[in-house]
Amino acid sequence: MLAGDLLAGVTVASMLIPQSVSYATSLAKLTPTAGLFSASIPPIVYALLGSSRQLNVAPEAALSLLLGQAVQDVHNDYPGKDYGIPVATVITLQVGLISFLLGFFRLGFIDVILSRALLRGFVAAIAVVIMIEQLIPMFGLVPLEHSLHPESTIDKFFFLIRHAPTDLHGPTTVISFSALAVLVLLRTLKTHFKPLRRFPEVLLVVILSTILSSYLRFDKSGVDILGSVPLSSSHHFFQSPFHHGTLRFLKRTTSTALLISVIGFLDSIVAAKQSASRFGYSVSPNRELVALGAGNLAASFVPGTLPAYGSITRTKINGDCGARTQLSSIICASIILFATFFLLPYLYFLPKCVLASIILLVVWSLILETPHDLIYYYQMNSRMDILLCFVTFFGCVVWNVEVGIVTSLLMSLVMVVRRSGRVRMVILGRIPGTMRWKPIGEDNPDAVELGDEEREGEEGEEETASTLIVRIKETQLDFANTSQLKERLRRLELYGLTPAHPSDDPRRKEARTVILHMADVESVDAIAAQIIKEVVGGYKSRNTSTSLIFTHVRPSVFQVLERAGVVDMVGREEGFKADVEEAVRSSGGGYRDSLGEGGLLTPDREVMSPV
């Protein structure tokens, strides 16, 4: 186990060091140390508190881009001043607080209300946005970009179309695409030769390009290099984020911090659950939130550190390399800290365009995953998931990341509310010759409503039943799923199970008795009880002879209905019966026994328990 954790820690560290430097400099517009500290401090805290044994916590491309856009917005408002470090610090602080509080108040269930299609559309859009962003430094067009200021992703795309063929910087372009070609070649070899699968091709390209740059002096040819990197921009390495210089940007960065928290947690919990399923253990979403929040809170005390969350790809690599405990993350973080303090000076001549090439390869692999999911949604005939994926994608690319993700989040929430806001109800019928009650429909073609048996074979008789038996198939009745209870129940009375428009004429005569079968209902909240009381009041206000009877009511549910006044309205004895059979007898809605000679079922007959 120790050997596996050690190997996994070394392997992931060799991949994370160049990636973290790339994310910090190219996406977040900060110094390399911002990414390196983000890949070392939060993982150590998470290793002590988290429930996943393989989850690797570090900066992510999408989250770094979101932070970089916030930094760029501040730069645009304050030209000539560098506020990148305080902006990054206050965002990381807020991200940590949001995640920690969500876990502390046990709100880890939020991952179930966010669609995987949303995440796939977001990841694909971010990959396209990052790819366009990184092609600019790969062609050596950064100085021209600073003079023309293309803002949106579409603007930057057309900027590349117009200026890449004519204004590219030759040495930078050659170095960028040579590094990309080597990365693609090495990654292809890794897929075909098993002994090479743990080979750190990214680290190799970084080392080789740095050595070549130092000997051939790429910087003298106009190639932008990493240069000298200070460990801290302040007099103290650790600094409290709770001061005016940082908190002045609190309000304008809260929306970015909230988006980073939601997307980061969703990606992390998917990675953690996949790993837990693979290695046979369970994870707690609430504990994950607390651990991730604590890690980012600790990181915010080092000025300029990026937010850090789990990654599906890195977590899978971590497990493949033999990680069985969080010791692998501690080893990985220790190696990165060592590199931060002692190896950064050796990267002085590293061309920045090589870092852009590394990021381009990473996001290209994310784009390649998208068609597989879209094909799956198409095969499953899931139009809403496809629509949500495309809305997220085009919103992020055409407008901006925040607009795209907020729009898709609202769509996802509306879909969840729509699906959960309809209480499930079925009409029960009797299986002739038995005392068994089954939902009427294709699954139970023999089930017949009370009253229909008497008219079986008669032509021209309108479909009706003297007694309507409705089973509520919900374990919990709350304000969400009972909001349409009155309308749904009324539609069943007027139209049965046949789809109909509200303007259509009723297809059924009004039932004399409506029986609500509540065996599935385990709890009722105050609002649901109030709505049920309104349903009862509706029957009484219509001045009809229709009576309402509740059956199979649990004691806890009965107490809630009693406190709400429902029991007094329908009557303790008249309105509540032990089962459907007793309710039918008490209502006078007898029915023919197909095993007998057509007479009414009498109490001395054998009665089977309702199903």
Coordinates of C-alpha atoms in Angstrom, one line a residue:
M1 CA 0.0 0.0 0.0
L2 CA 2.8 2.4 0.9
A3 CA 4.6 1.7 -2.4
G4 CA 1.5 2.4 -4.4
D5 CA 0.8 5.7 -2.6
L6 CA 4.4 6.7 -3.1
L7 CA 4.4 5.9 -6.8
A8 CA 1.0 7.7 -7.3
G9 CA 2.2 10.8 -5.4
V10 CA 5.3 11.1 -7.5
T11 CA 3.4 10.4 -10.8
V12 CA 0.7 13.0 -10.1
A13 CA 3.2 15.5 -8.9
S14 CA 5.2 15.3 -12.1
M15 CA 2.0 16.0 -14.0
L16 CA 0.7 18.7 -11.6
I17 CA 3.8 20.9 -11.4
P18 CA 3.8 22.1 -15.0
Q19 CA 0.0 22.1 -15.1
S20 CA -0.3 24.3 -12.0
V21 CA 2.3 26.7 -13.4
S22 CA 0.4 26.8 -16.7
Y23 CA -3.0 27.4 -15.1
A24 CA -1.7 30.2 -12.9
T25 CA 0.2 32.1 -15.6
S26 CA -1.9 31.5 -18.7
L27 CA -5.4 31.3 -17.3
A28 CA -5.5 33.1 -14.0
K29 CA -3.0 35.9 -15.0
L30 CA -1.0 35.4 -11.9
T31 CA 2.5 34.1 -10.9
P32 CA 3.5 30.4 -11.1
T33 CA 3.5 30.2 -7.2
A34 CA -0.3 30.8 -7.2
G35 CA -0.8 27.5 -8.9
L36 CA 1.9 25.6 -7.1
F37 CA 0.7 26.6 -3.6
S38 CA -2.9 25.7 -4.7
A39 CA -1.6 22.2 -5.6
S40 CA 0.1 21.8 -2.3
I41 CA -1.7 23.5 0.6
P42 CA -5.4 22.4 0.0
P43 CA -4.5 18.8 -0.7
I44 CA -2.8 18.5 2.7
V45 CA -5.8 19.8 4.5
Y46 CA -8.2 17.7 2.5
A47 CA -6.1 14.6 3.2
L48 CA -6.8 15.1 6.9
L49 CA -10.6 15.8 6.6
G50 CA -11.9 14.2 3.4
S51 CA -13.7 10.9 2.9
S52 CA -12.3 10.0 -0.5
R53 CA -9.0 8.0 -0.5
Q54 CA -8.0 8.8 -4.1
L55 CA -9.4 12.3 -4.8
N56 CA -6.6 14.6 -5.9
V57 CA -7.3 18.3 -5.0
A58 CA -5.5 21.0 -7.1
P59 CA -6.3 23.9 -9.4
E60 CA -8.5 23.2 -12.4
A61 CA -8.4 24.7 -15.8
A62 CA -12.1 25.9 -15.8
L63 CA -11.9 27.3 -12.3
S64 CA -8.6 29.1 -13.1
L65 CA -10.2 30.6 -16.2
L66 CA -13.2 31.9 -14.1
L67 CA -10.8 33.5 -11.6
G68 CA -8.6 34.9 -14.5
Q69 CA -11.7 36.6 -16.0
A70 CA -12.4 38.2 -12.6
V71 CA -8.8 39.4 -12.4
Q72 CA -9.0 40.8 -15.9
D73 CA -12.2 42.7 -15.1
V74 CA -10.5 44.4 -12.2
H75 CA -7.5 45.2 -14.3
N76 CA -9.8 46.9 -16.9
D77 CA -11.3 49.0 -14.2
Y78 CA -8.0 49.9 -12.6
P79 CA -5.5 50.3 -15.5
G80 CA -1.9 50.5 -14.6
K81 CA -2.4 48.7 -11.2
D82 CA -2.0 45.1 -10.4
Y83 CA -4.7 43.8 -8.1
G84 CA -4.5 40.1 -9.2
I85 CA -3.2 38.8 -5.9
P86 CA -5.9 40.4 -3.7
V87 CA -8.7 39.4 -6.1
A88 CA -7.5 35.8 -6.2
T89 CA -7.2 35.8 -2.4
V90 CA -10.7 37.1 -1.8
I91 CA -12.2 34.6 -4.3
T92 CA -10.3 31.7 -2.7
L93 CA -11.5 32.9 0.8
Q94 CA -15.1 33.1 -0.4
V95 CA -14.9 29.7 -2.1
G96 CA -13.6 28.1 1.1
L97 CA -16.3 29.8 3.2
I98 CA -19.1 28.8 0.8
S99 CA -18.0 25.2 0.5
F100 CA -17.4 24.8 4.3
L101 CA -20.8 26.3 5.2
L102 CA -22.7 24.2 2.7
G103 CA -21.1 21.1 4.2
F104 CA -21.6 22.3 7.8
F105 CA -25.3 22.8 7.2
R106 CA -25.5 19.5 5.5
L107 CA -26.4 20.8 2.0
G108 CA -24.3 18.2 0.2
F109 CA -27.4 17.0 -1.7
I110 CA -27.0 19.9 -4.1
D111 CA -25.1 17.6 -6.4
V112 CA -28.4 15.8 -7.2
I113 CA -30.1 18.9 -8.6
L114 CA -27.3 19.7 -11.1
S115 CA -27.5 17.8 -14.3
R116 CA -24.5 15.9 -15.6
A117 CA -25.5 17.3 -19.0
L118 CA -24.9 20.8 -17.6
L119 CA -21.5 19.8 -16.4
R120 CA -20.7 18.3 -19.8
G121 CA -21.8 21.4 -21.7
F122 CA -19.9 23.6 -19.3
V123 CA -16.7 21.5 -19.6
A124 CA -16.9 21.5 -23.4
A125 CA -17.5 25.3 -23.5
I126 CA -14.7 26.0 -21.2
A127 CA -12.4 23.8 -23.3
V128 CA -13.2 25.8 -26.4
V129 CA -12.8 29.1 -24.6
I130 CA -9.4 28.0 -23.1
M131 CA -8.3 26.7 -26.5
I132 CA -8.9 30.0 -28.2
E133 CA -7.3 31.8 -25.3
Q134 CA -4.1 29.7 -25.5
L135 CA -3.8 29.9 -29.3
I136 CA -3.0 33.6 -29.0
P137 CA 0.2 33.1 -27.0
M138 CA 1.1 30.1 -29.1
F139 CA 1.1 32.3 -32.2
G140 CA 3.0 35.1 -30.3
L141 CA 0.1 37.5 -30.6
V142 CA -0.1 38.6 -27.0
P143 CA 1.3 42.2 -27.6
L144 CA -1.1 42.7 -30.5
E145 CA -4.0 41.4 -28.3
H146 CA -3.1 44.0 -25.6
S147 CA -3.3 46.8 -28.2
L148 CA -6.6 45.7 -29.8
H149 CA -8.3 44.3 -26.7
P150 CA -10.7 41.7 -28.1
E151 CA -13.1 41.0 -25.3
S152 CA -15.5 38.0 -25.9
T153 CA -14.5 34.6 -27.0
I154 CA -16.1 35.3 -30.4
D155 CA -14.0 38.4 -30.7
K156 CA -10.8 36.5 -29.9
F157 CA -11.7 33.8 -32.4
F158 CA -12.0 36.3 -35.3
F159 CA -8.9 38.1 -33.9
L160 CA -7.0 34.8 -34.5
I161 CA -8.6 34.3 -38.0
R162 CA -7.5 37.8 -39.1
H163 CA -4.0 38.1 -37.5
A164 CA -2.6 34.6 -37.1
P165 CA -1.7 34.1 -40.8
T166 CA 0.0 37.5 -41.1
D167 CA 1.2 38.7 -37.7
L168 CA 2.3 35.6 -36.0
H169 CA 5.8 35.5 -34.3
G170 CA 7.8 32.8 -36.1
P171 CA 10.0 31.5 -33.3
T172 CA 7.2 31.4 -30.7
T173 CA 4.9 29.6 -33.2
V174 CA 7.6 27.0 -34.0
I175 CA 8.4 26.3 -30.3
S176 CA 4.7 26.1 -29.4
F177 CA 3.6 23.6 -32.0
S178 CA 6.8 21.6 -31.7
A179 CA 6.1 21.1 -28.0
L180 CA 2.5 20.2 -28.8
A181 CA 3.6 17.7 -31.4
V182 CA 6.0 16.0 -29.0
L183 CA 3.3 15.9 -26.3
V184 CA 0.8 14.3 -28.7
L185 CA 3.5 11.8 -29.9
L186 CA 4.4 10.8 -26.4
R187 CA 0.8 10.5 -25.3
T188 CA 0.0 8.3 -28.3
L189 CA 3.0 6.1 -27.5
K190 CA 1.7 5.8 -23.9
T191 CA -1.7 4.5 -25.1
H192 CA 0.0 1.7 -27.1
F193 CA 2.8 0.7 -24.8
K194 CA 1.8 -0.3 -21.3
P195 CA 5.2 0.3 -19.7
L196 CA 5.0 4.0 -20.8
R197 CA 1.6 4.7 -19.2
R198 CA 3.2 6.3 -16.1
F199 CA 5.7 8.3 -18.1
P200 CA 5.5 12.0 -17.3
E201 CA 5.5 13.4 -20.8
V202 CA 4.5 16.9 -19.7
L203 CA 7.4 17.2 -17.2
L204 CA 9.8 15.9 -19.9
V205 CA 8.7 18.6 -22.4
V206 CA 9.0 21.3 -19.7
I207 CA 12.5 20.2 -18.8
L208 CA 13.7 19.9 -22.4
S209 CA 12.2 23.2 -23.6
T210 CA 13.8 25.0 -20.6
I211 CA 17.2 23.5 -21.3
L212 CA 17.0 24.4 -25.0
S213 CA 15.8 27.9 -24.2
S214 CA 18.7 28.5 -21.8
Y215 CA 21.3 27.3 -24.3
L216 CA 19.8 28.8 -27.5
R217 CA 18.5 32.0 -25.7
F218 CA 15.0 31.9 -27.1
D219 CA 14.4 35.2 -25.2
K220 CA 16.7 37.1 -27.5
S221 CA 14.6 36.0 -30.4
G222 CA 11.5 37.6 -28.8
V223 CA 10.1 34.5 -27.1
D224 CA 8.4 35.3 -23.8
I225 CA 10.0 33.3 -21.0
L226 CA 8.9 32.6 -17.4
G227 CA 11.6 34.7 -15.8
S228 CA 12.3 35.2 -12.1
V229 CA 9.5 34.1 -9.8
P230 CA 9.3 35.6 -6.3
L231 CA 7.8 33.3 -3.7
S232 CA 5.7 36.0 -2.1
S233 CA 4.8 39.6 -3.1
S234 CA 4.5 40.7 0.6
H235 CA 6.9 40.9 3.5
H236 CA 5.2 37.9 5.2
F237 CA 4.7 34.5 3.6
F238 CA 1.4 34.0 5.4
Q239 CA -1.0 36.9 5.6
S240 CA -4.6 37.1 6.9
P241 CA -7.1 37.6 4.0
F242 CA -9.3 39.7 6.4
H243 CA -8.0 43.1 5.6
H244 CA -9.2 46.1 3.6
G245 CA -6.8 45.5 0.7
T246 CA -8.5 42.2 0.0
L247 CA -12.0 42.7 1.3
R248 CA -12.5 45.7 -1.0
F249 CA -13.1 43.3 -3.8
L250 CA -15.5 41.1 -1.9
K251 CA -18.8 42.2 -3.4
R252 CA -17.7 42.2 -7.0
T253 CA -16.2 38.7 -6.9
T254 CA -19.0 36.9 -4.9
S255 CA -20.8 35.7 -8.0
T256 CA -17.5 34.2 -9.4
A257 CA -16.8 32.6 -6.1
L258 CA -20.2 31.0 -6.0
L259 CA -19.9 29.6 -9.5
I260 CA -16.4 28.2 -8.7
S261 CA -17.8 26.6 -5.5
V262 CA -20.7 24.9 -7.3
I263 CA -18.8 23.7 -10.4
G264 CA -15.8 22.7 -8.3
F265 CA -17.9 20.6 -5.9
L266 CA -19.9 19.0 -8.7
D267 CA -16.7 17.9 -10.4
S268 CA -15.1 16.8 -7.1
I269 CA -18.1 14.7 -5.9
V270 CA -18.4 13.0 -9.3
A271 CA -14.7 12.1 -9.1
A272 CA -15.0 11.0 -5.4
K273 CA -18.1 8.8 -6.1
Q274 CA -16.5 7.1 -9.1
S275 CA -13.4 6.3 -7.1
A276 CA -15.4 5.1 -4.2
S277 CA -17.5 2.8 -6.4
R278 CA -14.3 1.5 -8.1
F279 CA -12.5 0.6 -4.8
G280 CA -15.6 -0.4 -2.7
Y281 CA -16.2 2.3 -0.1
S282 CA -18.6 5.2 0.4
V283 CA -18.1 9.0 0.6
S284 CA -20.0 11.7 2.3
P285 CA -20.9 14.8 0.2
N286 CA -21.2 16.9 3.4
R287 CA -17.8 15.8 4.6
E288 CA -16.4 16.5 1.2
L289 CA -17.7 20.0 1.2
V290 CA -16.3 20.7 4.7
A291 CA -12.9 19.2 3.7
L292 CA -12.7 21.2 0.4
G293 CA -13.8 24.3 2.1
A294 CA -11.3 24.0 4.9
G295 CA -8.5 23.4 2.3
N296 CA -9.4 26.6 0.4
L297 CA -9.7 28.6 3.6
A298 CA -6.2 27.5 4.6
A299 CA -4.9 28.4 1.1
S300 CA -6.4 31.9 1.3
F301 CA -3.8 32.7 4.0
V302 CA -1.1 32.5 1.4
P303 CA -1.8 35.6 -0.8
G304 CA -2.7 34.9 -4.4
T305 CA -3.4 31.1 -4.1
L306 CA -6.0 29.7 -6.6
P307 CA -9.1 27.8 -5.6
A308 CA -8.5 24.0 -5.6
Y309 CA -11.0 21.1 -6.1
G310 CA -10.9 17.5 -7.2
S311 CA -10.4 16.4 -10.8
I312 CA -12.0 13.3 -12.4
T313 CA -8.9 12.8 -14.6
R314 CA -6.2 13.2 -11.9
T315 CA -8.2 11.1 -9.4
K316 CA -8.4 8.3 -12.0
I317 CA -4.7 8.5 -12.7
N318 CA -4.0 8.6 -8.9
G319 CA -6.0 5.3 -8.5
D320 CA -4.4 3.7 -11.5
C321 CA -0.9 4.3 -10.1
G322 CA -1.7 2.5 -6.9
A323 CA -3.1 5.2 -4.5
R324 CA -5.1 3.5 -1.7
T325 CA -5.0 6.3 0.9
Q326 CA -4.7 10.0 1.1
L327 CA -1.0 9.5 1.8
S328 CA -0.5 9.8 -1.9
S329 CA -1.9 13.3 -1.9
I330 CA 0.4 14.3 1.0
I331 CA 3.4 12.9 -0.9
C332 CA 2.3 14.7 -4.0
A333 CA 1.9 18.0 -2.1
S334 CA 5.3 17.6 -0.4
I335 CA 7.0 17.2 -3.8
I336 CA 5.3 20.3 -5.2
L337 CA 6.3 22.3 -2.1
F338 CA 9.9 21.2 -2.5
A339 CA 9.7 22.2 -6.2
T340 CA 8.2 25.6 -5.3
F341 CA 10.9 26.5 -2.8
F342 CA 14.0 25.0 -4.5
L343 CA 13.3 24.3 -8.2
L344 CA 11.5 27.4 -9.5
P345 CA 14.8 29.3 -10.3
Y346 CA 15.7 26.5 -12.7
L347 CA 12.6 27.3 -14.8
Y348 CA 13.7 30.8 -15.5
F349 CA 14.1 30.2 -19.3
L350 CA 10.9 28.1 -19.7
P351 CA 9.0 29.5 -22.7
K352 CA 5.5 30.6 -21.7
C353 CA 4.2 29.4 -25.1
V354 CA 5.1 25.8 -24.0
L355 CA 2.8 26.2 -21.0
A356 CA 0.0 27.3 -23.4
S357 CA 0.7 24.1 -25.5
I358 CA 0.3 22.0 -22.3
I359 CA -3.0 23.5 -21.5
L360 CA -4.2 23.2 -25.1
L361 CA -3.6 19.4 -25.0
V362 CA -5.4 19.1 -21.7
V363 CA -8.5 20.9 -22.9
W364 CA -8.5 19.0 -26.3
S365 CA -8.9 15.8 -24.4
L366 CA -11.9 17.3 -22.6
I367 CA -13.5 18.2 -26.0
L368 CA -13.0 14.6 -27.2
E369 CA -15.1 13.3 -24.3
T370 CA -18.2 15.4 -25.3
P371 CA -19.4 13.4 -28.4
H372 CA -19.6 10.2 -26.4
D373 CA -22.0 11.8 -23.9
L374 CA -24.1 13.4 -26.7
I375 CA -24.4 10.1 -28.5
Y376 CA -25.6 8.5 -25.2
Y377 CA -28.2 11.2 -24.6
Y378 CA -29.4 10.8 -28.2
Q379 CA -29.7 7.0 -27.8
M380 CA -31.6 7.5 -24.6
N381 CA -33.9 10.0 -26.4
S382 CA -33.1 12.5 -23.7
R383 CA -34.0 15.8 -25.5
M384 CA -33.9 17.9 -22.4
D385 CA -30.3 16.8 -21.5
I386 CA -29.2 17.5 -25.1
L387 CA -30.9 20.9 -24.9
L388 CA -29.3 21.7 -21.5
C389 CA -25.9 20.7 -22.8
F390 CA -26.2 23.0 -25.9
V391 CA -27.6 25.9 -23.9
T392 CA -24.7 25.7 -21.5
F393 CA -22.2 25.4 -24.3
F394 CA -23.4 28.3 -26.5
G395 CA -24.2 30.5 -23.5
C396 CA -20.6 30.2 -22.3
V397 CA -19.0 30.6 -25.7
V398 CA -21.2 33.3 -27.3
W399 CA -21.8 35.5 -24.2
N400 CA -19.6 34.6 -21.3
V401 CA -19.0 31.8 -18.8
E402 CA -21.1 33.4 -16.0
V403 CA -24.1 34.0 -18.3
G404 CA -23.9 30.5 -19.7
I405 CA -23.6 28.7 -16.4
V406 CA -26.2 30.8 -14.6
T407 CA -28.7 30.2 -17.4
S408 CA -28.2 26.5 -17.5
L409 CA -28.3 26.3 -13.7
L410 CA -31.7 28.0 -13.7
M411 CA -32.9 25.6 -16.4
S412 CA -31.6 22.6 -14.4
L413 CA -33.4 23.9 -11.3
V414 CA -36.7 24.4 -13.3
M415 CA -36.4 20.8 -14.6
V416 CA -36.0 19.5 -11.1
V417 CA -38.8 21.5 -9.7
R418 CA -41.1 20.5 -12.5
R419 CA -40.4 16.8 -12.0
S420 CA -40.7 16.9 -8.2
G421 CA -43.7 19.2 -8.2
R422 CA -46.1 16.6 -9.6
V423 CA -47.4 14.2 -6.9
R424 CA -47.6 10.7 -8.3
M425 CA -51.2 9.3 -8.2
V426 CA -52.8 6.3 -9.8
I427 CA -56.4 5.1 -10.0
L428 CA -56.9 1.7 -8.3
G429 CA -59.3 -1.0 -9.7
R430 CA -60.3 -4.4 -8.4
I431 CA -59.0 -7.6 -10.0
P432 CA -62.3 -9.5 -10.7
G433 CA -62.8 -12.5 -8.4
T434 CA -60.3 -11.2 -5.9
M435 CA -60.0 -8.6 -3.2
R436 CA -56.8 -7.3 -4.8
W437 CA -56.5 -3.7 -5.9
K438 CA -54.1 -2.7 -8.7
P439 CA -53.4 0.5 -10.7
I440 CA -55.6 0.6 -13.8
G441 CA -53.6 0.7 -17.0
E442 CA -51.6 -1.5 -19.4
D443 CA -49.7 -3.2 -16.6
N444 CA -52.9 -4.5 -15.1
P445 CA -55.4 -4.9 -17.9
D446 CA -57.8 -6.9 -15.7
A447 CA -58.1 -4.2 -13.0
V448 CA -61.6 -2.7 -13.2
E449 CA -63.0 0.4 -11.4
L450 CA -65.9 0.1 -9.0
G451 CA -69.1 0.6 -10.9
D452 CA -67.6 -0.3 -14.3
E453 CA -68.2 -4.0 -13.7
E454 CA -71.9 -3.4 -13.5
R455 CA -72.0 -1.8 -17.0
E456 CA -69.6 -4.2 -18.6
G457 CA -71.1 -5.1 -22.0
E458 CA -73.6 -2.2 -22.1
E459 CA -73.2 0.0 -25.1
G460 CA -73.3 3.8 -25.1
E461 CA -72.8 4.0 -21.3
E462 CA -70.4 6.8 -20.4
E463 CA -67.2 5.7 -18.5
T464 CA -67.8 6.3 -14.8
A465 CA -67.3 4.8 -11.4
S466 CA -69.4 5.4 -8.3
T467 CA -66.3 5.2 -6.2
L468 CA -62.9 6.7 -7.3
I469 CA -59.9 5.1 -5.5
V470 CA -56.7 7.1 -5.8
R471 CA -53.4 5.9 -4.5
I472 CA -50.8 8.6 -3.7
K473 CA -47.4 7.1 -4.5
E474 CA -45.2 9.5 -2.6
T475 CA -43.3 8.8 0.6
Q476 CA -43.3 12.4 1.6
L477 CA -46.0 15.1 0.9
D478 CA -44.5 18.5 1.0
F479 CA -45.1 22.0 -0.3
A480 CA -43.5 21.2 -3.6
N481 CA -45.2 18.0 -4.7
T482 CA -48.7 18.9 -3.3
S483 CA -48.9 22.3 -4.9
Q484 CA -51.0 20.8 -7.8
L485 CA -52.8 18.2 -5.7
K486 CA -56.2 19.8 -6.1
E487 CA -55.9 20.2 -9.9
R488 CA -54.5 16.7 -10.4
L489 CA -57.2 15.1 -8.3
R490 CA -59.9 17.0 -10.1
R491 CA -58.5 16.0 -13.5
L492 CA -58.7 12.3 -12.4
E493 CA -62.3 12.8 -11.4
L494 CA -63.3 14.4 -14.7
Y495 CA -61.1 12.7 -17.3
G496 CA -59.6 9.6 -15.6
L497 CA -56.2 8.5 -17.0
T498 CA -57.0 9.7 -20.5
P499 CA -55.0 12.8 -21.6
A500 CA -57.3 15.8 -22.0
H501 CA -57.3 19.5 -22.4
P502 CA -58.8 21.5 -19.5
S503 CA -61.3 23.0 -22.0
D504 CA -62.7 19.5 -23.0
D505 CA -66.0 18.3 -21.7
P506 CA -65.8 15.9 -18.7
R507 CA -65.6 12.3 -19.7
R508 CA -66.8 10.9 -16.3
K509 CA -69.7 11.5 -14.0
E510 CA -68.9 12.8 -10.6
A511 CA -68.0 10.0 -8.2
R512 CA -70.1 9.6 -5.0
T513 CA -67.0 8.6 -3.0
V514 CA -63.3 9.5 -3.4
I515 CA -60.9 7.2 -1.5
L516 CA -57.4 8.4 -0.9
H517 CA -55.1 5.4 -0.4
M518 CA -52.1 6.7 1.6
A519 CA -50.1 3.6 2.4
D520 CA -47.0 5.0 0.7
V521 CA -47.1 8.3 2.6
E522 CA -44.7 8.4 5.5
S523 CA -44.7 12.1 6.3
V524 CA -46.7 15.2 5.6
D525 CA -45.4 18.7 6.2
A526 CA -47.5 21.7 7.3
I527 CA -48.0 23.2 3.9
A528 CA -49.1 19.8 2.4
A529 CA -51.5 19.3 5.3
Q530 CA -52.9 22.8 4.6
I531 CA -53.4 21.9 0.9
I532 CA -55.2 18.6 1.8
K533 CA -57.5 20.6 4.1
E534 CA -58.2 22.9 1.1
V535 CA -59.0 19.8 -1.0
V536 CA -61.5 18.6 1.7
G537 CA -63.0 22.1 1.9
G538 CA -63.3 22.1 -1.9
Y539 CA -65.5 19.1 -1.9
K540 CA -67.7 20.6 0.8
S541 CA -68.0 24.0 -0.9
R542 CA -69.1 22.4 -4.2
N543 CA -72.4 21.3 -2.4
T544 CA -72.1 17.8 -3.8
S545 CA -72.8 14.5 -2.3
T546 CA -69.2 13.4 -2.9
S547 CA -67.5 12.1 0.3
L548 CA -63.8 11.9 0.9
I549 CA -62.3 8.9 2.8
F550 CA -58.6 8.4 3.8
T551 CA -57.3 4.8 4.1
H552 CA -54.0 3.2 5.2
V553 CA -53.0 6.4 7.1
R554 CA -50.0 6.0 9.3
P555 CA -50.3 7.3 12.9
S556 CA -47.7 10.0 12.4
V557 CA -49.5 11.3 9.3
F558 CA -52.8 11.1 11.1
Q559 CA -51.5 13.3 13.9
V560 CA -50.4 16.0 11.4
L561 CA -53.8 15.9 9.6
E562 CA -55.5 16.1 13.0
R563 CA -53.5 19.2 14.0
A564 CA -54.3 20.8 10.6
G565 CA -58.1 20.3 11.2
V566 CA -58.6 17.7 8.4
V567 CA -59.8 15.1 10.8
D568 CA -62.5 17.4 12.2
M569 CA -63.7 18.3 8.7
V570 CA -64.1 14.7 7.4
G571 CA -64.9 13.0 10.7
R572 CA -62.7 10.7 12.7
E573 CA -64.9 7.6 12.1
E574 CA -66.4 8.5 8.8
G575 CA -63.4 9.9 7.0
F576 CA -60.6 7.5 8.1
K577 CA -60.8 3.7 7.4
A578 CA -58.2 1.0 7.9
D579 CA -58.2 -0.2 4.3
V580 CA -60.0 0.2 0.9
E581 CA -62.4 -2.7 1.6
E582 CA -63.7 -1.0 4.7
A583 CA -64.0 2.3 3.0
V584 CA -66.0 0.9 0.1
R585 CA -68.4 -0.9 2.4
S586 CA -68.9 2.2 4.6
S587 CA -69.6 4.4 1.5
G588 CA -72.2 2.0 0.2
G589 CA -70.3 1.6 -3.0
G590 CA -70.7 -2.2 -3.2
Y591 CA -69.5 -4.1 -6.2
R592 CA -70.2 -7.4 -7.8
D593 CA -68.1 -10.5 -7.1
S594 CA -67.3 -12.2 -10.4
L595 CA -66.9 -15.5 -8.6
G596 CA -70.4 -15.4 -7.2
E597 CA -73.8 -14.9 -8.8
G598 CA -73.6 -11.1 -9.1
G599 CA -74.6 -10.2 -5.6
L600 CA -72.8 -7.7 -3.4
L601 CA -69.7 -8.8 -1.6
T602 CA -70.7 -9.5 2.0
P603 CA -68.5 -9.1 5.1
D604 CA -68.4 -12.9 5.8
R605 CA -66.6 -13.5 2.5
E606 CA -62.8 -14.1 2.6
V607 CA -61.0 -10.8 2.3
M608 CA -57.5 -10.5 0.9
S609 CA -55.2 -7.7 2.0
P610 CA -55.0 -4.8 -0.5
V611 CA -51.9 -4.5 -2.6

